[in-house]
PDB file of N, H, CA, C and O in Angstrom:
ATOM      1  N   MET A   1      18.296  72.616  19.375  1.00  0.00           N
ATOM      2  CA  MET A   1      17.384  72.095  18.364  1.00  0.00           C
ATOM      3  C   MET A   1      16.533  71.000  18.979  1.00  0.00           C
ATOM      4  O   MET A   1      17.031  70.154  19.720  1.00  0.00           O
ATOM      5  N   ARG A   2      15.273  71.022  18.672  1.00  0.00           N
ATOM      6  H   ARG A   2      14.868  71.710  18.069  1.00  0.00           H
ATOM      7  CA  ARG A   2      14.364  70.004  19.187  1.00  0.00           C
ATOM      8  C   ARG A   2      13.907  69.031  18.118  1.00  0.00           C
ATOM      9  O   ARG A   2      13.726  67.840  18.374  1.00  0.00           O
ATOM     10  N   CYS A   3      13.726  69.547  16.940  1.00  0.00           N
ATOM     11  H   CYS A   3      13.873  70.514  16.732  1.00  0.00           H
ATOM     12  CA  CYS A   3      13.236  68.686  15.864  1.00  0.00           C
ATOM     13  C   CYS A   3      14.362  68.483  14.855  1.00  0.00           C
ATOM     14  O   CYS A   3      15.455  69.025  15.019  1.00  0.00           O
ATOM     15  N   ASP A   4      14.102  67.729  13.847  1.00  0.00           N
ATOM     16  H   ASP A   4      13.215  67.289  13.713  1.00  0.00           H
ATOM     17  CA  ASP A   4      15.131  67.462  12.838  1.00  0.00           C
ATOM     18  C   ASP A   4      14.982  68.336  11.602  1.00  0.00           C
ATOM     19  O   ASP A   4      15.508  68.007  10.539  1.00  0.00           O
ATOM     20  N   SER A   5      14.263  69.456  11.737  1.00  0.00           N
ATOM     21  H   SER A   5      13.835  69.723  12.601  1.00  0.00           H
ATOM     22  CA  SER A   5      14.074  70.355  10.603  1.00  0.00           C
ATOM     23  C   SER A   5      15.398  70.992  10.198  1.00  0.00           C
ATOM     24  O   SER A   5      16.240  71.307  11.038  1.00  0.00           O
ATOM     25  N   GLU A   6      15.555  71.169   8.911  1.00  0.00           N
ATOM     26  H   GLU A   6      14.870  70.913   8.229  1.00  0.00           H
ATOM     27  CA  GLU A   6      16.719  71.879   8.395  1.00  0.00           C
ATOM     28  C   GLU A   6      16.571  73.350   8.758  1.00  0.00           C
ATOM     29  O   GLU A   6      15.500  73.933   8.584  1.00  0.00           O
ATOM     30  N   LEU A   7      17.640  73.948   9.260  1.00  0.00           N
ATOM     31  H   LEU A   7      18.510  73.475   9.401  1.00  0.00           H
ATOM     32  CA  LEU A   7      17.609  75.366   9.609  1.00  0.00           C
ATOM     33  C   LEU A   7      18.062  76.198   8.427  1.00  0.00           C
ATOM     34  O   LEU A   7      19.019  75.856   7.733  1.00  0.00           O
ATOM     35  N   PHE A   8      17.355  77.300   8.208  1.00  0.00           N
ATOM     36  H   PHE A   8      16.577  77.579   8.772  1.00  0.00           H
ATOM     37  CA  PHE A   8      17.689  78.235   7.151  1.00  0.00           C
ATOM     38  C   PHE A   8      18.159  79.540   7.774  1.00  0.00           C
ATOM     39  O   PHE A   8      18.049  79.718   8.988  1.00  0.00           O
ATOM     40  N   ALA A   9      18.675  80.443   6.975  1.00  0.00           N
ATOM     41  H   ALA A   9      18.764  80.299   5.989  1.00  0.00           H
ATOM     42  CA  ALA A   9      19.205  81.712   7.477  1.00  0.00           C
ATOM     43  C   ALA A   9      18.163  82.483   8.285  1.00  0.00           C
ATOM     44  O   ALA A   9      18.494  83.064   9.319  1.00  0.00           O
ATOM     45  N   ASP A  10      16.918  82.497   7.831  1.00  0.00           N
ATOM     46  H   ASP A  10      16.649  82.025   6.991  1.00  0.00           H
ATOM     47  CA  ASP A  10      15.874  83.226   8.555  1.00  0.00           C
ATOM     48  C   ASP A  10      15.577  82.596   9.910  1.00  0.00           C
ATOM     49  O   ASP A  10      15.284  83.315  10.865  1.00  0.00           O
ATOM     50  N   ASP A  11      15.645  81.270  10.018  1.00  0.00           N
ATOM     51  H   ASP A  11      15.882  80.686   9.242  1.00  0.00           H
ATOM     52  CA  ASP A  11      15.443  80.596  11.306  1.00  0.00           C
ATOM     53  C   ASP A  11      16.493  81.076  12.313  1.00  0.00           C
ATOM     54  O   ASP A  11      16.176  81.408  13.455  1.00  0.00           O
ATOM     55  N   ILE A  12      17.721  81.102  11.871  1.00  0.00           N
ATOM     56  H   ILE A  12      17.979  80.832  10.943  1.00  0.00           H
ATOM     57  CA  ILE A  12      18.830  81.492  12.745  1.00  0.00           C
ATOM     58  C   ILE A  12      18.737  82.974  13.097  1.00  0.00           C
ATOM     59  O   ILE A  12      18.914  83.354  14.255  1.00  0.00           O
ATOM     60  N   ALA A  13      18.461  83.806  12.101  1.00  0.00           N
ATOM     61  H   ALA A  13      18.318  83.497  11.161  1.00  0.00           H
ATOM     62  CA  ALA A  13      18.405  85.251  12.328  1.00  0.00           C
ATOM     63  C   ALA A  13      17.291  85.638  13.299  1.00  0.00           C
ATOM     64  O   ALA A  13      17.524  86.437  14.206  1.00  0.00           O
ATOM     65  N   ILE A  14      16.094  85.093  13.129  1.00  0.00           N
ATOM     66  H   ILE A  14      15.906  84.445  12.392  1.00  0.00           H
ATOM     67  CA  ILE A  14      14.993  85.466  14.022  1.00  0.00           C
ATOM     68  C   ILE A  14      15.240  84.942  15.423  1.00  0.00           C
ATOM     69  O   ILE A  14      14.866  85.595  16.397  1.00  0.00           O
ATOM     70  N   TYR A  15      15.860  83.782  15.546  1.00  0.00           N
ATOM     71  H   TYR A  15      16.163  83.252  14.755  1.00  0.00           H
ATOM     72  CA  TYR A  15      16.206  83.263  16.868  1.00  0.00           C
ATOM     73  C   TYR A  15      17.193  84.212  17.549  1.00  0.00           C
ATOM     74  O   TYR A  15      17.016  84.570  18.714  1.00  0.00           O
ATOM     75  N   LYS A  16      18.229  84.614  16.818  1.00  0.00           N
ATOM     76  H   LYS A  16      18.373  84.324  15.872  1.00  0.00           H
ATOM     77  CA  LYS A  16      19.209  85.530  17.383  1.00  0.00           C
ATOM     78  C   LYS A  16      18.579  86.869  17.755  1.00  0.00           C
ATOM     79  O   LYS A  16      18.920  87.448  18.786  1.00  0.00           O
ATOM     80  N   LYS A  17      17.682  87.355  16.940  1.00  0.00           N
ATOM     81  H   LYS A  17      17.406  86.885  16.102  1.00  0.00           H
ATOM     82  CA  LYS A  17      17.040  88.646  17.196  1.00  0.00           C
ATOM     83  C   LYS A  17      16.146  88.595  18.434  1.00  0.00           C
ATOM     84  O   LYS A  17      16.160  89.520  19.245  1.00  0.00           O
ATOM     85  N   LEU A  18      15.382  87.536  18.581  1.00  0.00           N
ATOM     86  H   LEU A  18      15.371  86.784  17.922  1.00  0.00           H
ATOM     87  CA  LEU A  18      14.381  87.479  19.644  1.00  0.00           C
ATOM     88  C   LEU A  18      14.861  86.805  20.926  1.00  0.00           C
ATOM     89  O   LEU A  18      14.320  87.071  21.999  1.00  0.00           O
ATOM     90  N   VAL A  19      15.868  85.937  20.831  1.00  0.00           N
ATOM     91  H   VAL A  19      16.308  85.721  19.959  1.00  0.00           H
ATOM     92  CA  VAL A  19      16.256  85.150  22.002  1.00  0.00           C
ATOM     93  C   VAL A  19      17.644  85.523  22.513  1.00  0.00           C
ATOM     94  O   VAL A  19      17.797  85.948  23.658  1.00  0.00           O
ATOM     95  N   ASN A  20      18.656  85.362  21.656  1.00  0.00           N
ATOM     96  H   ASN A  20      18.532  85.016  20.726  1.00  0.00           H
ATOM     97  CA  ASN A  20      20.028  85.574  22.118  1.00  0.00           C
ATOM     98  C   ASN A  20      20.930  85.810  20.921  1.00  0.00           C
ATOM     99  O   ASN A  20      21.158  84.909  20.114  1.00  0.00           O
ATOM    100  N   ARG A  21      21.433  87.005  20.814  1.00  0.00           N
ATOM    101  H   ARG A  21      21.248  87.737  21.470  1.00  0.00           H
ATOM    102  CA  ARG A  21      22.264  87.381  19.671  1.00  0.00           C
ATOM    103  C   ARG A  21      23.519  86.507  19.555  1.00  0.00           C
ATOM    104  O   ARG A  21      24.022  86.293  18.452  1.00  0.00           O
ATOM    105  N   GLY A  22      24.020  86.006  20.671  1.00  0.00           N
ATOM    106  H   GLY A  22      23.611  86.179  21.567  1.00  0.00           H
ATOM    107  CA  GLY A  22      25.241  85.204  20.657  1.00  0.00           C
ATOM    108  C   GLY A  22      24.999  83.703  20.652  1.00  0.00           C
ATOM    109  O   GLY A  22      25.924  82.924  20.884  1.00  0.00           O
ATOM    110  N   ALA A  23      23.768  83.291  20.389  1.00  0.00           N
ATOM    111  H   ALA A  23      23.016  83.923  20.200  1.00  0.00           H
ATOM    112  CA  ALA A  23      23.426  81.865  20.428  1.00  0.00           C
ATOM    113  C   ALA A  23      24.232  81.064  19.411  1.00  0.00           C
ATOM    114  O   ALA A  23      24.601  81.560  18.347  1.00  0.00           O
ATOM    115  N   GLU A  24      24.490  79.818  19.771  1.00  0.00           N
ATOM    116  H   GLU A  24      24.190  79.415  20.636  1.00  0.00           H
ATOM    117  CA  GLU A  24      25.163  78.895  18.855  1.00  0.00           C
ATOM    118  C   GLU A  24      24.274  77.704  18.515  1.00  0.00           C
ATOM    119  O   GLU A  24      24.548  76.974  17.563  1.00  0.00           O
ATOM    120  N   ASP A  25      23.215  77.507  19.287  1.00  0.00           N
ATOM    121  H   ASP A  25      22.993  78.100  20.061  1.00  0.00           H
ATOM    122  CA  ASP A  25      22.213  76.472  19.023  1.00  0.00           C
ATOM    123  C   ASP A  25      20.887  77.180  18.789  1.00  0.00           C
ATOM    124  O   ASP A  25      20.584  78.171  19.454  1.00  0.00           O
ATOM    125  N   PHE A  26      20.097  76.678  17.850  1.00  0.00           N
ATOM    126  H   PHE A  26      20.342  75.873  17.310  1.00  0.00           H
ATOM    127  CA  PHE A  26      18.901  77.388  17.422  1.00  0.00           C
ATOM    128  C   PHE A  26      17.691  76.465  17.341  1.00  0.00           C
ATOM    129  O   PHE A  26      17.824  75.244  17.267  1.00  0.00           O
ATOM    130  N   LEU A  27      16.513  77.072  17.357  1.00  0.00           N
ATOM    131  H   LEU A  27      16.405  78.065  17.417  1.00  0.00           H
ATOM    132  CA  LEU A  27      15.264  76.367  17.100  1.00  0.00           C
ATOM    133  C   LEU A  27      14.777  76.745  15.711  1.00  0.00           C
ATOM    134  O   LEU A  27      15.032  77.852  15.238  1.00  0.00           O
ATOM    135  N   CYS A  28      14.084  75.832  15.064  1.00  0.00           N
ATOM    136  H   CYS A  28      13.877  74.933  15.449  1.00  0.00           H
ATOM    137  CA  CYS A  28      13.453  76.174  13.798  1.00  0.00           C
ATOM    138  C   CYS A  28      12.318  77.155  14.101  1.00  0.00           C
ATOM    139  O   CYS A  28      11.939  77.323  15.260  1.00  0.00           O
ATOM    140  N   MET A  29      11.788  77.790  13.086  1.00  0.00           N
ATOM    141  H   MET A  29      12.096  77.653  12.145  1.00  0.00           H
ATOM    142  CA  MET A  29      10.732  78.784  13.287  1.00  0.00           C
ATOM    143  C   MET A  29       9.488  78.193  13.932  1.00  0.00           C
ATOM    144  O   MET A  29       8.846  78.853  14.749  1.00  0.00           O
ATOM    145  N   ASP A  30       9.138  76.964  13.580  1.00  0.00           N
ATOM    146  H   ASP A  30       9.659  76.428  12.916  1.00  0.00           H
ATOM    147  CA  ASP A  30       7.946  76.349  14.168  1.00  0.00           C
ATOM    148  C   ASP A  30       8.127  76.123  15.669  1.00  0.00           C
ATOM    149  O   ASP A  30       7.218  76.410  16.449  1.00  0.00           O
ATOM    150  N   CYS A  31       9.278  75.617  16.078  1.00  0.00           N
ATOM    151  H   CYS A  31      10.016  75.383  15.445  1.00  0.00           H
ATOM    152  CA  CYS A  31       9.542  75.390  17.501  1.00  0.00           C
ATOM    153  C   CYS A  31       9.655  76.716  18.252  1.00  0.00           C
ATOM    154  O   CYS A  31       9.173  76.833  19.379  1.00  0.00           O
ATOM    155  N   LEU A  32      10.280  77.703  17.641  1.00  0.00           N
ATOM    156  H   LEU A  32      10.671  77.608  16.726  1.00  0.00           H
ATOM    157  CA  LEU A  32      10.398  79.014  18.257  1.00  0.00           C
ATOM    158  C   LEU A  32       9.023  79.644  18.441  1.00  0.00           C
ATOM    159  O   LEU A  32       8.724  80.205  19.495  1.00  0.00           O
ATOM    160  N   ALA A  33       8.194  79.551  17.415  1.00  0.00           N
ATOM    161  H   ALA A  33       8.437  79.095  16.558  1.00  0.00           H
ATOM    162  CA  ALA A  33       6.830  80.098  17.513  1.00  0.00           C
ATOM    163  C   ALA A  33       6.066  79.421  18.641  1.00  0.00           C
ATOM    164  O   ALA A  33       5.337  80.075  19.386  1.00  0.00           O
ATOM    165  N   ASN A  34       6.232  78.131  18.762  1.00  0.00           N
ATOM    166  H   ASN A  34       6.825  77.599  18.157  1.00  0.00           H
ATOM    167  CA  ASN A  34       5.576  77.392  19.837  1.00  0.00           C
ATOM    168  C   ASN A  34       6.043  77.899  21.205  1.00  0.00           C
ATOM    169  O   ASN A  34       5.220  78.113  22.095  1.00  0.00           O
ATOM    170  N   ASP A  35       7.347  78.093  21.379  1.00  0.00           N
ATOM    171  H   ASP A  35       8.015  77.920  20.656  1.00  0.00           H
ATOM    172  CA  ASP A  35       7.892  78.595  22.644  1.00  0.00           C
ATOM    173  C   ASP A  35       7.400  80.009  22.949  1.00  0.00           C
ATOM    174  O   ASP A  35       7.133  80.344  24.104  1.00  0.00           O
ATOM    175  N   LEU A  36       7.283  80.834  21.912  1.00  0.00           N
ATOM    176  H   LEU A  36       7.500  80.562  20.975  1.00  0.00           H
ATOM    177  CA  LEU A  36       6.868  82.223  22.101  1.00  0.00           C
ATOM    178  C   LEU A  36       5.347  82.393  22.102  1.00  0.00           C
ATOM    179  O   LEU A  36       4.830  83.497  22.274  1.00  0.00           O
ATOM    180  N   LYS A  37       4.645  81.274  21.906  1.00  0.00           N
ATOM    181  H   LYS A  37       5.065  80.378  21.766  1.00  0.00           H
ATOM    182  CA  LYS A  37       3.180  81.267  21.882  1.00  0.00           C
ATOM    183  C   LYS A  37       2.621  82.228  20.837  1.00  0.00           C
ATOM    184  O   LYS A  37       1.736  83.041  21.105  1.00  0.00           O
ATOM    185  N   CYS A  38       3.177  82.096  19.637  1.00  0.00           N
ATOM    186  H   CYS A  38       3.896  81.436  19.419  1.00  0.00           H
ATOM    187  CA  CYS A  38       2.697  82.850  18.485  1.00  0.00           C
ATOM    188  C   CYS A  38       2.701  81.893  17.296  1.00  0.00           C
ATOM    189  O   CYS A  38       3.037  80.718  17.445  1.00  0.00           O
ATOM    190  N   SER A  39       2.339  82.378  16.146  1.00  0.00           N
ATOM    191  H   SER A  39       2.067  83.333  16.024  1.00  0.00           H
ATOM    192  CA  SER A  39       2.314  81.518  14.963  1.00  0.00           C
ATOM    193  C   SER A  39       3.570  81.735  14.115  1.00  0.00           C
ATOM    194  O   SER A  39       4.265  82.742  14.244  1.00  0.00           O
ATOM    195  N   ARG A  40       3.829  80.780  13.266  1.00  0.00           N
ATOM    196  H   ARG A  40       3.264  79.961  13.161  1.00  0.00           H
ATOM    197  CA  ARG A  40       4.945  80.914  12.319  1.00  0.00           C
ATOM    198  C   ARG A  40       4.728  82.138  11.440  1.00  0.00           C
ATOM    199  O   ARG A  40       5.670  82.857  11.106  1.00  0.00           O
ATOM    200  N   SER A  41       3.476  82.357  11.075  1.00  0.00           N
ATOM    201  H   SER A  41       2.711  81.772  11.347  1.00  0.00           H
ATOM    202  CA  SER A  41       3.124  83.518  10.261  1.00  0.00           C
ATOM    203  C   SER A  41       3.509  84.826  10.958  1.00  0.00           C
ATOM    204  O   SER A  41       3.981  85.760  10.310  1.00  0.00           O
ATOM    205  N   ASP A  42       3.309  84.891  12.264  1.00  0.00           N
ATOM    206  H   ASP A  42       2.925  84.132  12.790  1.00  0.00           H
ATOM    207  CA  ASP A  42       3.711  86.080  13.022  1.00  0.00           C
ATOM    208  C   ASP A  42       5.212  86.309  12.901  1.00  0.00           C
ATOM    209  O   ASP A  42       5.655  87.440  12.704  1.00  0.00           O
ATOM    210  N   LEU A  43       5.994  85.238  13.019  1.00  0.00           N
ATOM    211  H   LEU A  43       5.634  84.320  13.179  1.00  0.00           H
ATOM    212  CA  LEU A  43       7.447  85.364  12.891  1.00  0.00           C
ATOM    213  C   LEU A  43       7.843  85.764  11.478  1.00  0.00           C
ATOM    214  O   LEU A  43       8.754  86.572  11.299  1.00  0.00           O
ATOM    215  N   GLU A  44       7.176  85.215  10.475  1.00  0.00           N
ATOM    216  H   GLU A  44       6.436  84.559  10.620  1.00  0.00           H
ATOM    217  CA  GLU A  44       7.485  85.567   9.092  1.00  0.00           C
ATOM    218  C   GLU A  44       7.180  87.035   8.820  1.00  0.00           C
ATOM    219  O   GLU A  44       7.921  87.694   8.090  1.00  0.00           O
ATOM    220  N   LYS A  45       6.100  87.555   9.397  1.00  0.00           N
ATOM    221  H   LYS A  45       5.498  87.020   9.990  1.00  0.00           H
ATOM    222  CA  LYS A  45       5.770  88.981   9.261  1.00  0.00           C
ATOM    223  C   LYS A  45       6.831  89.840   9.928  1.00  0.00           C
ATOM    224  O   LYS A  45       7.199  90.893   9.407  1.00  0.00           O
ATOM    225  N   LEU A  46       7.320  89.396  11.074  1.00  0.00           N
ATOM    226  H   LEU A  46       7.021  88.541  11.497  1.00  0.00           H
ATOM    227  CA  LEU A  46       8.364  90.128  11.780  1.00  0.00           C
ATOM    228  C   LEU A  46       9.662  90.130  10.971  1.00  0.00           C
ATOM    229  O   LEU A  46      10.345  91.151  10.890  1.00  0.00           O
ATOM    230  N   ILE A  47       9.994  89.004  10.384  1.00  0.00           N
ATOM    231  H   ILE A  47       9.439  88.174  10.450  1.00  0.00           H
ATOM    232  CA  ILE A  47      11.184  88.923   9.528  1.00  0.00           C
ATOM    233  C   ILE A  47      11.052  89.889   8.355  1.00  0.00           C
ATOM    234  O   ILE A  47      12.000  90.597   8.014  1.00  0.00           O
ATOM    235  N   ASP A  48       9.882  89.914   7.746  1.00  0.00           N
ATOM    236  H   ASP A  48       9.112  89.339   8.022  1.00  0.00           H
ATOM    237  CA  ASP A  48       9.636  90.823   6.627  1.00  0.00           C
ATOM    238  C   ASP A  48       9.791  92.277   7.067  1.00  0.00           C
ATOM    239  O   ASP A  48      10.374  93.093   6.353  1.00  0.00           O
ATOM    240  N   TYR A  49       9.265  92.591   8.248  1.00  0.00           N
ATOM    241  H   TYR A  49       8.792  91.928   8.829  1.00  0.00           H
ATOM    242  CA  TYR A  49       9.391  93.947   8.790  1.00  0.00           C
ATOM    243  C   TYR A  49      10.865  94.319   8.966  1.00  0.00           C
ATOM    244  O   TYR A  49      11.292  95.382   8.515  1.00  0.00           O
ATOM    245  N   TYR A  50      11.646  93.448   9.619  1.00  0.00           N
ATOM    246  H   TYR A  50      11.299  92.585   9.985  1.00  0.00           H
ATOM    247  CA  TYR A  50      13.057  93.736   9.838  1.00  0.00           C
ATOM    248  C   TYR A  50      13.814  93.850   8.518  1.00  0.00           C
ATOM    249  O   TYR A  50      14.681  94.712   8.374  1.00  0.00           O
ATOM    250  N   ARG A  51      13.497  93.001   7.571  1.00  0.00           N
ATOM    251  H   ARG A  51      12.793  92.301   7.688  1.00  0.00           H
ATOM    252  CA  ARG A  51      14.175  93.040   6.277  1.00  0.00           C
ATOM    253  C   ARG A  51      13.878  94.352   5.547  1.00  0.00           C
ATOM    254  O   ARG A  51      14.786  94.973   4.993  1.00  0.00           O
ATOM    255  N   LYS A  52      12.613  94.773   5.545  1.00  0.00           N
ATOM    256  H   LYS A  52      11.876  94.268   5.995  1.00  0.00           H
ATOM    257  CA  LYS A  52      12.217  96.014   4.861  1.00  0.00           C
ATOM    258  C   LYS A  52      12.744  97.257   5.563  1.00  0.00           C
ATOM    259  O   LYS A  52      13.039  98.262   4.916  1.00  0.00           O
ATOM    260  N   SER A  53      12.862  97.191   6.878  1.00  0.00           N
ATOM    261  H   SER A  53      12.622  96.375   7.404  1.00  0.00           H
ATOM    262  CA  SER A  53      13.343  98.370   7.629  1.00  0.00           C
ATOM    263  C   SER A  53      14.813  98.642   7.350  1.00  0.00           C
ATOM    264  O   SER A  53      15.248  99.793   7.383  1.00  0.00           O
ATOM    265  N   GLY A  54      15.585  97.592   7.075  1.00  0.00           N
ATOM    266  H   GLY A  54      15.232  96.656   7.048  1.00  0.00           H
ATOM    267  CA  GLY A  54      16.996  97.748   6.796  1.00  0.00           C
ATOM    268  C   GLY A  54      17.824  98.086   8.034  1.00  0.00           C
ATOM    269  O   GLY A  54      19.020  98.356   7.929  1.00  0.00           O
ATOM    270  N   MET A  55      17.195  98.071   9.189  1.00  0.00           N
ATOM    271  H   MET A  55      16.223  97.852   9.275  1.00  0.00           H
ATOM    272  CA  MET A  55      17.861  98.472  10.430  1.00  0.00           C
ATOM    273  C   MET A  55      18.590  97.314  11.114  1.00  0.00           C
ATOM    274  O   MET A  55      19.473  97.554  11.938  1.00  0.00           O
ATOM    275  N   CYS A  56      18.251  96.091  10.800  1.00  0.00           N
ATOM    276  H   CYS A  56      17.534  95.895  10.131  1.00  0.00           H
ATOM    277  CA  CYS A  56      18.855  94.932  11.477  1.00  0.00           C
ATOM    278  C   CYS A  56      19.768  94.192  10.511  1.00  0.00           C
ATOM    279  O   CYS A  56      19.329  93.739   9.454  1.00  0.00           O
ATOM    280  N   THR A  57      21.027  94.072  10.877  1.00  0.00           N
ATOM    281  H   THR A  57      21.384  94.439  11.736  1.00  0.00           H
ATOM    282  CA  THR A  57      22.003  93.415  10.000  1.00  0.00           C
ATOM    283  C   THR A  57      21.784  91.917   9.869  1.00  0.00           C
ATOM    284  O   THR A  57      22.335  91.290   8.965  1.00  0.00           O
ATOM    285  N   LEU A  58      20.989  91.335  10.758  1.00  0.00           N
ATOM    286  H   LEU A  58      20.542  91.844  11.493  1.00  0.00           H
ATOM    287  CA  LEU A  58      20.720  89.892  10.676  1.00  0.00           C
ATOM    288  C   LEU A  58      19.866  89.534   9.460  1.00  0.00           C
ATOM    289  O   LEU A  58      19.886  88.389   9.007  1.00  0.00           O
ATOM    290  N   PHE A  59      19.128  90.487   8.936  1.00  0.00           N
ATOM    291  H   PHE A  59      19.112  91.416   9.304  1.00  0.00           H
ATOM    292  CA  PHE A  59      18.183  90.215   7.850  1.00  0.00           C
ATOM    293  C   PHE A  59      18.539  90.908   6.549  1.00  0.00           C
ATOM    294  O   PHE A  59      17.652  91.297   5.790  1.00  0.00           O
ATOM    295  N   ARG A  60      19.815  91.066   6.286  1.00  0.00           N
ATOM    296  H   ARG A  60      20.535  90.750   6.903  1.00  0.00           H
ATOM    297  CA  ARG A  60      20.238  91.706   5.031  1.00  0.00           C
ATOM    298  C   ARG A  60      20.642  90.687   4.023  1.00  0.00           C
ATOM    299  O   ARG A  60      21.027  91.040   2.908  1.00  0.00           O
TER     300      ARG A  60
END
């Protein structure tokens, strides 16, 4: 964690999906987006995609 933002389930799930499924420390979506050089909106769209697909257990 870099900032003091409260982490929510989606923050943890997208971090695990994109970075490391076995992670125990996480970044908030804003910090993750910054590291991945994308926007928070891009990550939110990806979360929506995974949730609607029903294929990823992290987003159920």
